[in-house]
GROMACS .gro file of C-alpha atoms in nm:
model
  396
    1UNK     CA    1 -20.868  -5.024  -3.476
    2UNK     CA    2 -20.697  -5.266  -3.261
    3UNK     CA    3 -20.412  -5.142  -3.039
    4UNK     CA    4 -20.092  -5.030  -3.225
    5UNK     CA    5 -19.819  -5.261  -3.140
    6UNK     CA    6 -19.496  -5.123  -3.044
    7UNK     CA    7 -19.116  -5.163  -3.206
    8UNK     CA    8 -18.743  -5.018  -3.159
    9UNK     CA    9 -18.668  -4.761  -3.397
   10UNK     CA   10 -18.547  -5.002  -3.710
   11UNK     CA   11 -18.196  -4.990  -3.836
   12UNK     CA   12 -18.140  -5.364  -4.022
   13UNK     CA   13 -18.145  -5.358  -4.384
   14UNK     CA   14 -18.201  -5.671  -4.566
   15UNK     CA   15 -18.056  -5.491  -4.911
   16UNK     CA   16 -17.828  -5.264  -4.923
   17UNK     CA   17 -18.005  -4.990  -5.096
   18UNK     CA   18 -18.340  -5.062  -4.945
   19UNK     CA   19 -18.496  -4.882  -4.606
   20UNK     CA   20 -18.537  -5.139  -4.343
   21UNK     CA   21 -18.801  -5.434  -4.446
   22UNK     CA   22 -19.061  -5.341  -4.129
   23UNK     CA   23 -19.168  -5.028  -4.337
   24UNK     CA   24 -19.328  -5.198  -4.592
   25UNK     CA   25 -19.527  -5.397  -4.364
   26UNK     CA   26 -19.601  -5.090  -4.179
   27UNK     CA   27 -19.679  -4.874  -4.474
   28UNK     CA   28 -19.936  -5.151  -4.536
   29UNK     CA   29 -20.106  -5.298  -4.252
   30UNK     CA   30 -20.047  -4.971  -4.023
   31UNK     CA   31 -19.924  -4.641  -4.159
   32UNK     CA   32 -19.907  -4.478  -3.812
   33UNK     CA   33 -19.780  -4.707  -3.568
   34UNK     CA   34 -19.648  -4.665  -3.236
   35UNK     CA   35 -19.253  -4.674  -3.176
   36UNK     CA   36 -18.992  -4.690  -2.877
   37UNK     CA   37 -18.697  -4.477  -2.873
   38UNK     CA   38 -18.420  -4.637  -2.692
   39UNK     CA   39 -18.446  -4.403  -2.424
   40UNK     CA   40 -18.774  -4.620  -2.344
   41UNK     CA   41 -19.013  -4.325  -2.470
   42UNK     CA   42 -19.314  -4.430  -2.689
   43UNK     CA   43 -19.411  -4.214  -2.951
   44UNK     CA   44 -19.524  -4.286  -3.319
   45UNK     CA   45 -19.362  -4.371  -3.679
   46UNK     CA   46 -19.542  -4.249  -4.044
   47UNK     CA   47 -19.448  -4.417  -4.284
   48UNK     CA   48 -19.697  -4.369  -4.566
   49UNK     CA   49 -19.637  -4.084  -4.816
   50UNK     CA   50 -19.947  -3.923  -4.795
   51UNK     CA   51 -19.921  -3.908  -4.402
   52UNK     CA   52 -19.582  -3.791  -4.382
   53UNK     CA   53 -19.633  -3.525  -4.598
   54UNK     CA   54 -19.976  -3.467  -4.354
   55UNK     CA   55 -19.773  -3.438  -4.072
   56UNK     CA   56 -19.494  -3.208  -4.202
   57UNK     CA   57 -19.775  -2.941  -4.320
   58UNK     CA   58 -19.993  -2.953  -4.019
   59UNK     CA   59 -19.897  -2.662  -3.831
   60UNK     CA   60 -20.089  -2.821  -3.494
   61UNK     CA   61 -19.752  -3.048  -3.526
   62UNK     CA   62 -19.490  -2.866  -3.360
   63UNK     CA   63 -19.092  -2.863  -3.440
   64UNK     CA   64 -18.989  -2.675  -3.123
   65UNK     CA   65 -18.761  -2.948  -2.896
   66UNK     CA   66 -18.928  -2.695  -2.600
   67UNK     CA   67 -19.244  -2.911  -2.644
   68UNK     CA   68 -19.291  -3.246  -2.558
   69UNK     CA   69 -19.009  -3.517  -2.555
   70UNK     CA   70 -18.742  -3.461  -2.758
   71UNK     CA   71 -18.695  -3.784  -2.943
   72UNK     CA   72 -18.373  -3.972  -2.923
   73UNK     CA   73 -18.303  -4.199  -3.183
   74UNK     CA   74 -17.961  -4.405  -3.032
   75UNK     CA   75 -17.817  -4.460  -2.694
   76UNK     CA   76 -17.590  -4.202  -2.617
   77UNK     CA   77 -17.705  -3.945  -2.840
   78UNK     CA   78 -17.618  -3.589  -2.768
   79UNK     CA   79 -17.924  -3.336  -2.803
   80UNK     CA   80 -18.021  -2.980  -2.773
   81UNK     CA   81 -18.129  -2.880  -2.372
   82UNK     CA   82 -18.393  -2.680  -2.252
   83UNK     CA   83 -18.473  -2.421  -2.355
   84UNK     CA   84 -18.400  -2.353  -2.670
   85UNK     CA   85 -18.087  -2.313  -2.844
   86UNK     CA   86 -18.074  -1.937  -2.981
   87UNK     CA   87 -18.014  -1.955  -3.350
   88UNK     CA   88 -18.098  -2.346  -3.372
   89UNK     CA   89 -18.443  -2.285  -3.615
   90UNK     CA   90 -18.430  -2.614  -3.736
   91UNK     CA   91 -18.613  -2.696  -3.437
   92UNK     CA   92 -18.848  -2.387  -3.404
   93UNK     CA   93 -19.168  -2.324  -3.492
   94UNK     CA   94 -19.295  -1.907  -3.662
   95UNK     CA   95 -19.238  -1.694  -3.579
   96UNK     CA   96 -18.894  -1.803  -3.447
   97UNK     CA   97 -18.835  -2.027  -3.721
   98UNK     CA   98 -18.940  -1.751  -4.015
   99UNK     CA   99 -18.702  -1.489  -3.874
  100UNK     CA  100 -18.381  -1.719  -3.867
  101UNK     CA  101 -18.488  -1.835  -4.226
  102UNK     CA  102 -18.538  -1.529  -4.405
  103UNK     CA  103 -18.215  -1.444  -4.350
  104UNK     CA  104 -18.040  -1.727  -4.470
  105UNK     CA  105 -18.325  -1.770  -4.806
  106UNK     CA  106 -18.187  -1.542  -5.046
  107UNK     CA  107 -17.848  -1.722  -5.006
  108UNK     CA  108 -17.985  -2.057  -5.141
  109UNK     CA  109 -18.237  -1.966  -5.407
  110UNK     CA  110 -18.198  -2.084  -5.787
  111UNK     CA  111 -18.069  -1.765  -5.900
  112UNK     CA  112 -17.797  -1.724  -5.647
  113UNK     CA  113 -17.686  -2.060  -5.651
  114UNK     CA  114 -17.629  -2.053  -5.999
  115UNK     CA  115 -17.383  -1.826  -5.944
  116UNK     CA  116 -17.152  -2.109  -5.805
  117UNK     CA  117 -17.196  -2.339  -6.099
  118UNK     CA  118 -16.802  -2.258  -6.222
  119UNK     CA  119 -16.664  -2.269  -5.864
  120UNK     CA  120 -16.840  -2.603  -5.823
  121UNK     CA  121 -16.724  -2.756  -6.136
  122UNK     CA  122 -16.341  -2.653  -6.119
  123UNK     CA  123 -16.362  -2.823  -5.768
  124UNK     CA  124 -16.494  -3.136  -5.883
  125UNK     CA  125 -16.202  -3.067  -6.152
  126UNK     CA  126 -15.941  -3.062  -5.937
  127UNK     CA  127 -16.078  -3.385  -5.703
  128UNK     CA  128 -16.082  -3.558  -6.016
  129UNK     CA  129 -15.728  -3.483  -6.067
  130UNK     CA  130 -15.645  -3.584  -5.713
  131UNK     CA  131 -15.790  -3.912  -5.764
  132UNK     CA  132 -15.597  -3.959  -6.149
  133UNK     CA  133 -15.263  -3.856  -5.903
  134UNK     CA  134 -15.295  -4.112  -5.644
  135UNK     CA  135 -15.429  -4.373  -5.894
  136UNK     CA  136 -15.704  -4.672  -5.838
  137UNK     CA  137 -15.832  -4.797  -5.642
  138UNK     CA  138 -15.932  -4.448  -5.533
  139UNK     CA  139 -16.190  -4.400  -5.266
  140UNK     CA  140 -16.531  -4.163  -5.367
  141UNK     CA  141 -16.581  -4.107  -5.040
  142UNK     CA  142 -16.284  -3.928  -4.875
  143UNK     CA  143 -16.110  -3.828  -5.242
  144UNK     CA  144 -16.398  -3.687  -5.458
  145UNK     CA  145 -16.768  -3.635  -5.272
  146UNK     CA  146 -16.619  -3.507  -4.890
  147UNK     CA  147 -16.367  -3.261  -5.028
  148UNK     CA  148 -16.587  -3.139  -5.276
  149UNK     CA  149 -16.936  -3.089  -5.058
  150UNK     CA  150 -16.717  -2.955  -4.801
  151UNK     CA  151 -16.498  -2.741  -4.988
  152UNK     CA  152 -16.801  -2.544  -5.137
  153UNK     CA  153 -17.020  -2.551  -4.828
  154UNK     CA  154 -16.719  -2.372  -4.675
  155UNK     CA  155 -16.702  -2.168  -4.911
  156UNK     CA  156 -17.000  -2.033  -4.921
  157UNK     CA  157 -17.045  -2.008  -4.523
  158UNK     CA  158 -16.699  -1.919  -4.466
  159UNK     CA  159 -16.530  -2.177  -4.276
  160UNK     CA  160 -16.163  -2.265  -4.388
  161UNK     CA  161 -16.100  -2.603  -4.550
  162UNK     CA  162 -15.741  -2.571  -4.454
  163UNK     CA  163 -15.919  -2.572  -4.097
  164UNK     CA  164 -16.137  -2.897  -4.120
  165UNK     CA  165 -16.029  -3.074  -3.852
  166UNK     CA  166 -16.156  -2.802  -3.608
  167UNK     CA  167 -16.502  -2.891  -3.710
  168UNK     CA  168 -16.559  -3.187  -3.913
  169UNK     CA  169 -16.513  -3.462  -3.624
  170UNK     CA  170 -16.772  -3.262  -3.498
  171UNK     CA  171 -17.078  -3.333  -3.749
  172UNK     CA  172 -16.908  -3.694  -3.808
  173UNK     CA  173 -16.946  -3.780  -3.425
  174UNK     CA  174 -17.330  -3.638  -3.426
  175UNK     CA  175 -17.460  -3.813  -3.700
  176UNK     CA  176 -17.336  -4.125  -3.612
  177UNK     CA  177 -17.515  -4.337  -3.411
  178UNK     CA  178 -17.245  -4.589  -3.229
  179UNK     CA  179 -16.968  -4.273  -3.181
  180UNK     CA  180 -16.906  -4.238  -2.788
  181UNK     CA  181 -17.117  -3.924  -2.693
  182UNK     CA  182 -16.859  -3.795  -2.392
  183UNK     CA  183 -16.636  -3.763  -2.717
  184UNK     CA  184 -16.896  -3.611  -2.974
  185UNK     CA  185 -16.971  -3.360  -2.704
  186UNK     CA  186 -16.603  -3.220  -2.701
  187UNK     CA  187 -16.631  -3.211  -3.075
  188UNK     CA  188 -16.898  -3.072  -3.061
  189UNK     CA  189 -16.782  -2.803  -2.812
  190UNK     CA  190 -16.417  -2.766  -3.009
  191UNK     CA  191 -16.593  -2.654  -3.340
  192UNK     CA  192 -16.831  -2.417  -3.159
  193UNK     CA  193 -16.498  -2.263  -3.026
  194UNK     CA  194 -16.388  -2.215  -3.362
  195UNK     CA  195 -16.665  -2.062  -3.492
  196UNK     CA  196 -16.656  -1.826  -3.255
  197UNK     CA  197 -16.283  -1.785  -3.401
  198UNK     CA  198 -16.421  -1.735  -3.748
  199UNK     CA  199 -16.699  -1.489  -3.689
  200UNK     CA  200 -16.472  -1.274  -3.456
  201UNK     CA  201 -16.221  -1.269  -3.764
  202UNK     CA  202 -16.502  -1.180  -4.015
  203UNK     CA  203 -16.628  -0.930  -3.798
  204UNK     CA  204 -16.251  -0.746  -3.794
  205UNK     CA  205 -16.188  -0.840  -4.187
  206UNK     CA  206 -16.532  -0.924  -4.392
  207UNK     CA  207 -16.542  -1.152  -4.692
  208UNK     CA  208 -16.738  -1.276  -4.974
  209UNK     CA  209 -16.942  -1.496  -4.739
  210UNK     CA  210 -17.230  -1.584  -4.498
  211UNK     CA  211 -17.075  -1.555  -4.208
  212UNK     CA  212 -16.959  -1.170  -4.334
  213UNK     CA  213 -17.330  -1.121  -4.437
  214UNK     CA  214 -17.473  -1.227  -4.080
  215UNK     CA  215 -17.232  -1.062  -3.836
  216UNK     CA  216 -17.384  -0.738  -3.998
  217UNK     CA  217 -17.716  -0.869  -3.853
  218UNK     CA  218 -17.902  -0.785  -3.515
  219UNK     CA  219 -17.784  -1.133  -3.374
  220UNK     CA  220 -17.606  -1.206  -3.065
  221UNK     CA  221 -17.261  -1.448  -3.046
  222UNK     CA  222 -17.429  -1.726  -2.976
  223UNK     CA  223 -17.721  -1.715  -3.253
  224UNK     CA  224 -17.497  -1.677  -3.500
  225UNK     CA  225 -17.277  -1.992  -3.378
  226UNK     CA  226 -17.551  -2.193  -3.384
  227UNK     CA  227 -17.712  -2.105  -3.703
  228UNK     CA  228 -17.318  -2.158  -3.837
  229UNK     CA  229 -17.329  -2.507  -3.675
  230UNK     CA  230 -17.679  -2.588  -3.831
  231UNK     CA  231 -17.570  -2.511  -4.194
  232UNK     CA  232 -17.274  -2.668  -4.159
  233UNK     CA  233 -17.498  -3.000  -3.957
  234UNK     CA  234 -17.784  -2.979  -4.270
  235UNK     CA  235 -17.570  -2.930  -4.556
  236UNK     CA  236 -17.192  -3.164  -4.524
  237UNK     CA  237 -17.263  -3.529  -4.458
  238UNK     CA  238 -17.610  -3.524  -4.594
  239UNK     CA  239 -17.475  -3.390  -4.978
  240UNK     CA  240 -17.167  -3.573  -4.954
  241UNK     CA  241 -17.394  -3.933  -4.857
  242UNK     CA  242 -17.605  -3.854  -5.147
  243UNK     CA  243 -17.341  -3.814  -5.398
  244UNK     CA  244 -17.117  -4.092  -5.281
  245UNK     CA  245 -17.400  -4.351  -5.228
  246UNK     CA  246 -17.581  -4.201  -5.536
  247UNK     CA  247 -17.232  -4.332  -5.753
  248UNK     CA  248 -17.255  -4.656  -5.561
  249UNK     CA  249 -17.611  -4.714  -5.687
  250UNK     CA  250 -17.568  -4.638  -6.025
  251UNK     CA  251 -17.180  -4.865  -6.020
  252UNK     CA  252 -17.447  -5.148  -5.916
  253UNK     CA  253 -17.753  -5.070  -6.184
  254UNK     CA  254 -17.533  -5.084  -6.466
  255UNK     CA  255 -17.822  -5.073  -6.724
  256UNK     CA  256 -17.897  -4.700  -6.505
  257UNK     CA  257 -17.566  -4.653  -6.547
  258UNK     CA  258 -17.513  -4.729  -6.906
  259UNK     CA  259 -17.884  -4.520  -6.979
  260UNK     CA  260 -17.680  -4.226  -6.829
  261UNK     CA  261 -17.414  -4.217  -7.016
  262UNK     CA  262 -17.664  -4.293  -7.356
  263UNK     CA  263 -17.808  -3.963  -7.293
  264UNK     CA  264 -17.633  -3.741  -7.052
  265UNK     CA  265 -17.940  -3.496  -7.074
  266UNK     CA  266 -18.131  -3.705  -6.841
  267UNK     CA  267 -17.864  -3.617  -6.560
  268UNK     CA  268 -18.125  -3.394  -6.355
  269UNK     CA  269 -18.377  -3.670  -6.386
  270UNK     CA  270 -18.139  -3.961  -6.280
  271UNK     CA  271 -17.985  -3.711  -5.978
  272UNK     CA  272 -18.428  -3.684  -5.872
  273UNK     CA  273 -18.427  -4.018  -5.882
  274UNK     CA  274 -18.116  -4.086  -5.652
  275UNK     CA  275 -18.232  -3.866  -5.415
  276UNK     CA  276 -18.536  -4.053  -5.391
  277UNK     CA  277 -18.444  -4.399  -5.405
  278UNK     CA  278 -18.162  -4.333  -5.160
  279UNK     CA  279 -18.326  -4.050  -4.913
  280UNK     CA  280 -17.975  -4.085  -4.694
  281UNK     CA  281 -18.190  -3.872  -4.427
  282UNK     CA  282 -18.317  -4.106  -4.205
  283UNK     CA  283 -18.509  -4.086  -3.830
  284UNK     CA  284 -18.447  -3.715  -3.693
  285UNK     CA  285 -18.787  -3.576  -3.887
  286UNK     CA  286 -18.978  -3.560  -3.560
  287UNK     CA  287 -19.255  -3.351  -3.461
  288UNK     CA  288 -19.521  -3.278  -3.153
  289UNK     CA  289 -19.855  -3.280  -3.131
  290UNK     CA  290 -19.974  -2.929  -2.997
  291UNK     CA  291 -20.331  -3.082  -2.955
  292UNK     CA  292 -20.519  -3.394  -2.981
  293UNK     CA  293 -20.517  -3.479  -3.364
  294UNK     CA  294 -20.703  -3.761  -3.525
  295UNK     CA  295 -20.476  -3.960  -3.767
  296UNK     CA  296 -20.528  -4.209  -4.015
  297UNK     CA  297 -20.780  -4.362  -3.749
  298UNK     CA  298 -20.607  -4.368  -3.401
  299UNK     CA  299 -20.597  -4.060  -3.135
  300UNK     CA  300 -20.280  -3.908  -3.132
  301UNK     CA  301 -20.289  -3.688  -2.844
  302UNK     CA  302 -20.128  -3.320  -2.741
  303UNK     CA  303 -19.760  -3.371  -2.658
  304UNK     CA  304 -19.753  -3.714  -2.838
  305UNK     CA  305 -19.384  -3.755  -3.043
  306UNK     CA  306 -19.414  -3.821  -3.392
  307UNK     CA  307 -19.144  -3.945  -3.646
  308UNK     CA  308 -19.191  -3.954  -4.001
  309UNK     CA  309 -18.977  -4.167  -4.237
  310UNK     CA  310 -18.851  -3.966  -4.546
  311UNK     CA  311 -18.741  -4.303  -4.700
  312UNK     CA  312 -19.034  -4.513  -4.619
  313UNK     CA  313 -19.273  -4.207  -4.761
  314UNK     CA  314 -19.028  -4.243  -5.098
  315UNK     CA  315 -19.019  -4.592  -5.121
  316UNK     CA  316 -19.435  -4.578  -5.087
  317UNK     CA  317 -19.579  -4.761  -5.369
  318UNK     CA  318 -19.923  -4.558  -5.376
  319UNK     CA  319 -19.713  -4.223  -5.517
  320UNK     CA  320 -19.458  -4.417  -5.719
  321UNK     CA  321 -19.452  -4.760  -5.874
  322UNK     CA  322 -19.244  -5.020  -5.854
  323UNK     CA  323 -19.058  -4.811  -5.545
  324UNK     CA  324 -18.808  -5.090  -5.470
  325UNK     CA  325 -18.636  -5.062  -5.833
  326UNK     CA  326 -18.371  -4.743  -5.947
  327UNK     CA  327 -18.540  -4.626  -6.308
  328UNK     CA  328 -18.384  -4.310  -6.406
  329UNK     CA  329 -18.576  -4.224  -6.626
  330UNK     CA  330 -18.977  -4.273  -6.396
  331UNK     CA  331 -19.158  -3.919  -6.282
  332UNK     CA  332 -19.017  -3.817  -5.930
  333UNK     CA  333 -19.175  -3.508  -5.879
  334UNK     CA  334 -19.304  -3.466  -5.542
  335UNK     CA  335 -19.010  -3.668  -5.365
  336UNK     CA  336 -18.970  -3.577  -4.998
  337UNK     CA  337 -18.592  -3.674  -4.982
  338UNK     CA  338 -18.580  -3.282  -4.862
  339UNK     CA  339 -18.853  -3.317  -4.663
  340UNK     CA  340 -19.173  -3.082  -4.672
  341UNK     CA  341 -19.328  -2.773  -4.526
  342UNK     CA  342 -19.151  -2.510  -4.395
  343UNK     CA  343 -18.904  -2.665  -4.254
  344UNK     CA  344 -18.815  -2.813  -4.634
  345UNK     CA  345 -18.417  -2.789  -4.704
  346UNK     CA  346 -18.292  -2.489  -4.682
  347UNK     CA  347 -18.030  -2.569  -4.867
  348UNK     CA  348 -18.170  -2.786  -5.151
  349UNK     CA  349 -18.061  -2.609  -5.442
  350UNK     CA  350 -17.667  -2.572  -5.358
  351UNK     CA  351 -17.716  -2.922  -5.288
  352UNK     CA  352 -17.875  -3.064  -5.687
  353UNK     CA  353 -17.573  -2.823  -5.807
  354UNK     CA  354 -17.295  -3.009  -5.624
  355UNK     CA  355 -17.432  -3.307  -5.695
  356UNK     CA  356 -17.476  -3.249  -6.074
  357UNK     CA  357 -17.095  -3.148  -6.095
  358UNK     CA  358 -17.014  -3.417  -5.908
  359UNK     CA  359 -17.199  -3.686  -6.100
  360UNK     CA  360 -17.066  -3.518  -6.474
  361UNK     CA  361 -16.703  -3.482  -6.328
  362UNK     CA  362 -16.666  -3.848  -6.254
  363UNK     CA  363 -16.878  -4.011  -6.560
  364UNK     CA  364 -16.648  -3.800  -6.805
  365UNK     CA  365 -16.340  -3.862  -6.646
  366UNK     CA  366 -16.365  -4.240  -6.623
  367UNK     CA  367 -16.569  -4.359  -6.926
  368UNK     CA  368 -16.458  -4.736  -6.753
  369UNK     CA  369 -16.534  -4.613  -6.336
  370UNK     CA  370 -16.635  -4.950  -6.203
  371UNK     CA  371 -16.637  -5.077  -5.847
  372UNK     CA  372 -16.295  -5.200  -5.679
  373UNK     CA  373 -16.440  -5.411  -5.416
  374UNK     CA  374 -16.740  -5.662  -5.466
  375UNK     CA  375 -17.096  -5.459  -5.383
  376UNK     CA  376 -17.144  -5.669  -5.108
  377UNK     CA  377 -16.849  -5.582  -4.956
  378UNK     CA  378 -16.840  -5.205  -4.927
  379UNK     CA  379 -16.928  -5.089  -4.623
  380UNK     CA  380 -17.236  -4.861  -4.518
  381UNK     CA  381 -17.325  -4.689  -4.268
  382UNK     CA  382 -17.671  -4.762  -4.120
  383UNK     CA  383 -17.721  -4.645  -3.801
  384UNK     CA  384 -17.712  -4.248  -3.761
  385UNK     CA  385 -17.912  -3.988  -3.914
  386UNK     CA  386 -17.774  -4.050  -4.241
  387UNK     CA  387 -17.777  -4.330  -4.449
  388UNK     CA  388 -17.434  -4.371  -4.658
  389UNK     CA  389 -17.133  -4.571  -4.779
  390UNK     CA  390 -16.846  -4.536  -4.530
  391UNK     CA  391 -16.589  -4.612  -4.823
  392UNK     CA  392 -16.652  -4.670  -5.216
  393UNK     CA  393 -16.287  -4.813  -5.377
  394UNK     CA  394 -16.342  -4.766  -5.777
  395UNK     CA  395 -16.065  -4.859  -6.060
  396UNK     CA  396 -16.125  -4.685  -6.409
   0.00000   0.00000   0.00000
C-alpha cells in the first residue's frame, strides 16, 4: 500500500445527525489510516466495522493509559497521569480490569436492572409533570432527559441529586472539548472531594446503594473515588445525549416518528436503532499496540495509538444498509454504540431502561410533541467525547 496520509482528528459535520463526512471516504479507500492528535502525536483511526470490532477483541491491543501515548483528543484536555489511577479500570487491562468489574457486574445485569423499571418510570412521571408546569416551549434537555438519567444514576450509585452541583460541572467540563481545562481540573478536583464526603457518610450510615455495597469491599479511599467518578463519567452525559438527541431524531423523521406511535411495540427496536444511528460516543475508544500487529495491510507497530470510531463502524454500509437513513424498524443487532470486548458498557442495560421510560413518558404525554425551534437551529454539541444537542425547545 502506498503511505497512509495523515489528518486532525475530525469534528465538522456536514448534517446534523451524520458522523463527520471524512469517514466515509476513509471507511472506503482506507479503513486504517493514520491520524494527528492535536497534541502533534500520530497514531491511527478504524473506521470500518469489521476492524473496529478487530481491534476492541484483540487482546495484543492494550487499554492501560501506562502504555504508550495516551491519546488526547482536544487542546487542553485534562487526562489521567502516570501511573495509573487506582480504581480507574476503564483504562486497564486483566487482570486489573476483571477485578474492578466483577464487582460492579451483578449491579447492571438484566435481572437486577429490572428491578428499577417502577423507580424509572415514576421519574420520567414526574419530569413530565415538570415540563406540563412550566409550559412550552419546554427544553428536553435540562427538564426531562438530565434530571431523569441523573436522578436514577444517583440513585443507584448513591450520590444526592439535591447535591448536583458538587459534581455535575465536573463530567460537563470533561467531556467537553472547548471548556477551559485550569477550570475542568477544579471541577474535577471539587467532586472528588465530595465523594470522598459521600463514601465517608455511607461508611458511618449504609444505604440501599453502590457506594454502601463497595465501602464493604477490600478497596482503599482512593479506588473507590475513582471507580465512583468512572460510573458517574460512563453513565450521565452519555444516557442523557442518547435520549435527548434520540427525541431530536425522531421530532425530524416524522414518518419514524409517526411508525412509533402506529405500533408502540416496536419501541425496543426503534431505541436499537437510535443508539446506532446516533452512537453520541465519539473519539476516546483508544487502544495500544502491545506488539507489532499486521492490520488490514499496513504494519502497525508495538506502542502504536489506535482510535476506533464507534460511529463510523455503525454508520458502515458493509454490516448495515443504507447506514445514512433512521429506519426503525431495519435489523441492528450487532451495533457497537456500547462498544465491544471487555471493556463493552458496563452499564448498558440501566441505560436501554432509562431510555425506554424516557421515550414512552414523552410520546404518551404529548400525542402533538413537535419541535419549538427550526431543526437547523438547535444547537449541538460536536466537539467532546459525546455527541449531543445542547438544548431541544418542543411545544405539544
Amino acid at each position: 500500500m502506498t503511505d497512509a496520509i495523515s489528518f486532525e482528528v475530525p469534528w465538522d459535520r456536514t448534517d446534523k445527525f451524520d458522523p463527520p463526512a471524512i469517514f466515509d471516504e476513509l471507511r472506503e479507500e482506507r479503513p486504517l489510516a493514520k491520524m494527528v492528535y492535536p497534541d502533534g502525536h500520530v497514531g491511527w483511526i478504524v473506521s470500518s466495522y469489521d476492524l473496529v470490532r478487530e481491534v476492541l477483541s484483540d487482546p495484543r491491543f492494550s487499554h492501560s493509559c501506562e502504555i504508550g501515548h495516551f491519546p488526547v483528543t482536544h487542546q487542553g484536555q485534562v487526562i489521567p497521569t502516570h501511573p495509573l489511577i487506582p480504581g480507574m479500570f476503564i483504562h486497564m487491562d486483566p487482570p486489573g480490569h476483571t477485578r474492578y468489574r466483577k464487582l460492579l457486574t451483578g449491579e447492571f445485569t438484566v435481572r437486577r436492572t429490572s428491578r428499577l423499571i417502577p423507580r424509572v418510570e415514576a421519574v420520567a412521571a414526574e419530569q413530565i409533570e415538570v415540563m406540563r408546569a412550566k409550559g412550552a416551549p419546554a427544553d428536553v434537555v435540562t427538564d426531562f432527559a438530565k434530571p431523569l438519567v441523573l436522578r436514577m444514576l444517583g440513585e443507584l450509585v448513591g450520590l444526592p441529586y439535591a447535591e448536583r452541583d458538587r459534581y455535575v460541572p465536573a463530567v460537563t467540563l470533561l467531556h467537553d472539548a472547548e471548556a477551559d481545562p485550569a477550570e475542568a481540573a477544579a471541577a474535577y478536583e471539587v467532586a472528588g472531594q465530595f465523594f470522598d464526603e459521600v463514601i465517608e457518610r455511607r461508611r458511618q450510615q449504609p444505604q440501599d446503594d453502590l457506594i454502601s455495597s463497595l465501602v464493604t469491599e477490600d478497596l482503599t479511599q482512593e479506588e473507590l473515588r475513582n471507580i465512583v467518578t468512572l460510573l458517574l463519567f460512563a453513565g450521565y452525559e452519555t444516557t442523557e445525549g442518547a435520549l435527548a438527541t434520540g427525541v431530536f431524531a425522531l421530532l425530524h423523521h416524522t414518518d419514524q416518528l409517526a411508525k412509533l406511535r402506529a405500533e408502540p411495540a416496536k419501541l425496543d427496536a426503534a431505541i436499537e436503532e437510535l443508539l446506532r444511528y446516533l452512537t453520541v460516543n465519539q473519539y476516546h475508544t483508544y487502544r495500544t499496540a502491545l506488539e507489532d500487529v499486521k492490520l488490514a495491510g499496513e504494519l502497525v507497530k508495538q506502542g502504536d495509538t489506535v482510535t476506533v470510531s464507534l460511529p463510523a463502524a455503525n454508520r458502515d454500509p458493509a454490516k448495515f444498509g443504507c447506514p445514512a437513513e433512521l429506519d426503525i424498524e431495519r435489523d441492528t443487532s450487532g451495533h457497537v454504540a456500547f462498544g465491544f470486548g471487555i471493556h463493552q458498557c458496563l452499564g448498558q442495560n440501566l441505560a436501554r431502561i432509562e431510555l425506554r421510560a424516557g421515550f414512552t413518558a414523552l410520546l404518551r404525554a404529548f400525542p402533538g410533541l413537535r419541535l419549538a425551534i427550526p431543526a437547523d437551529e438547535v444547537p449541538l454539541r460536536l466537539k467532546g467525547s459525546v455527541f449531543s444537542v445542547k438544548k431541544l425547545p418542543v411545544s405539544w
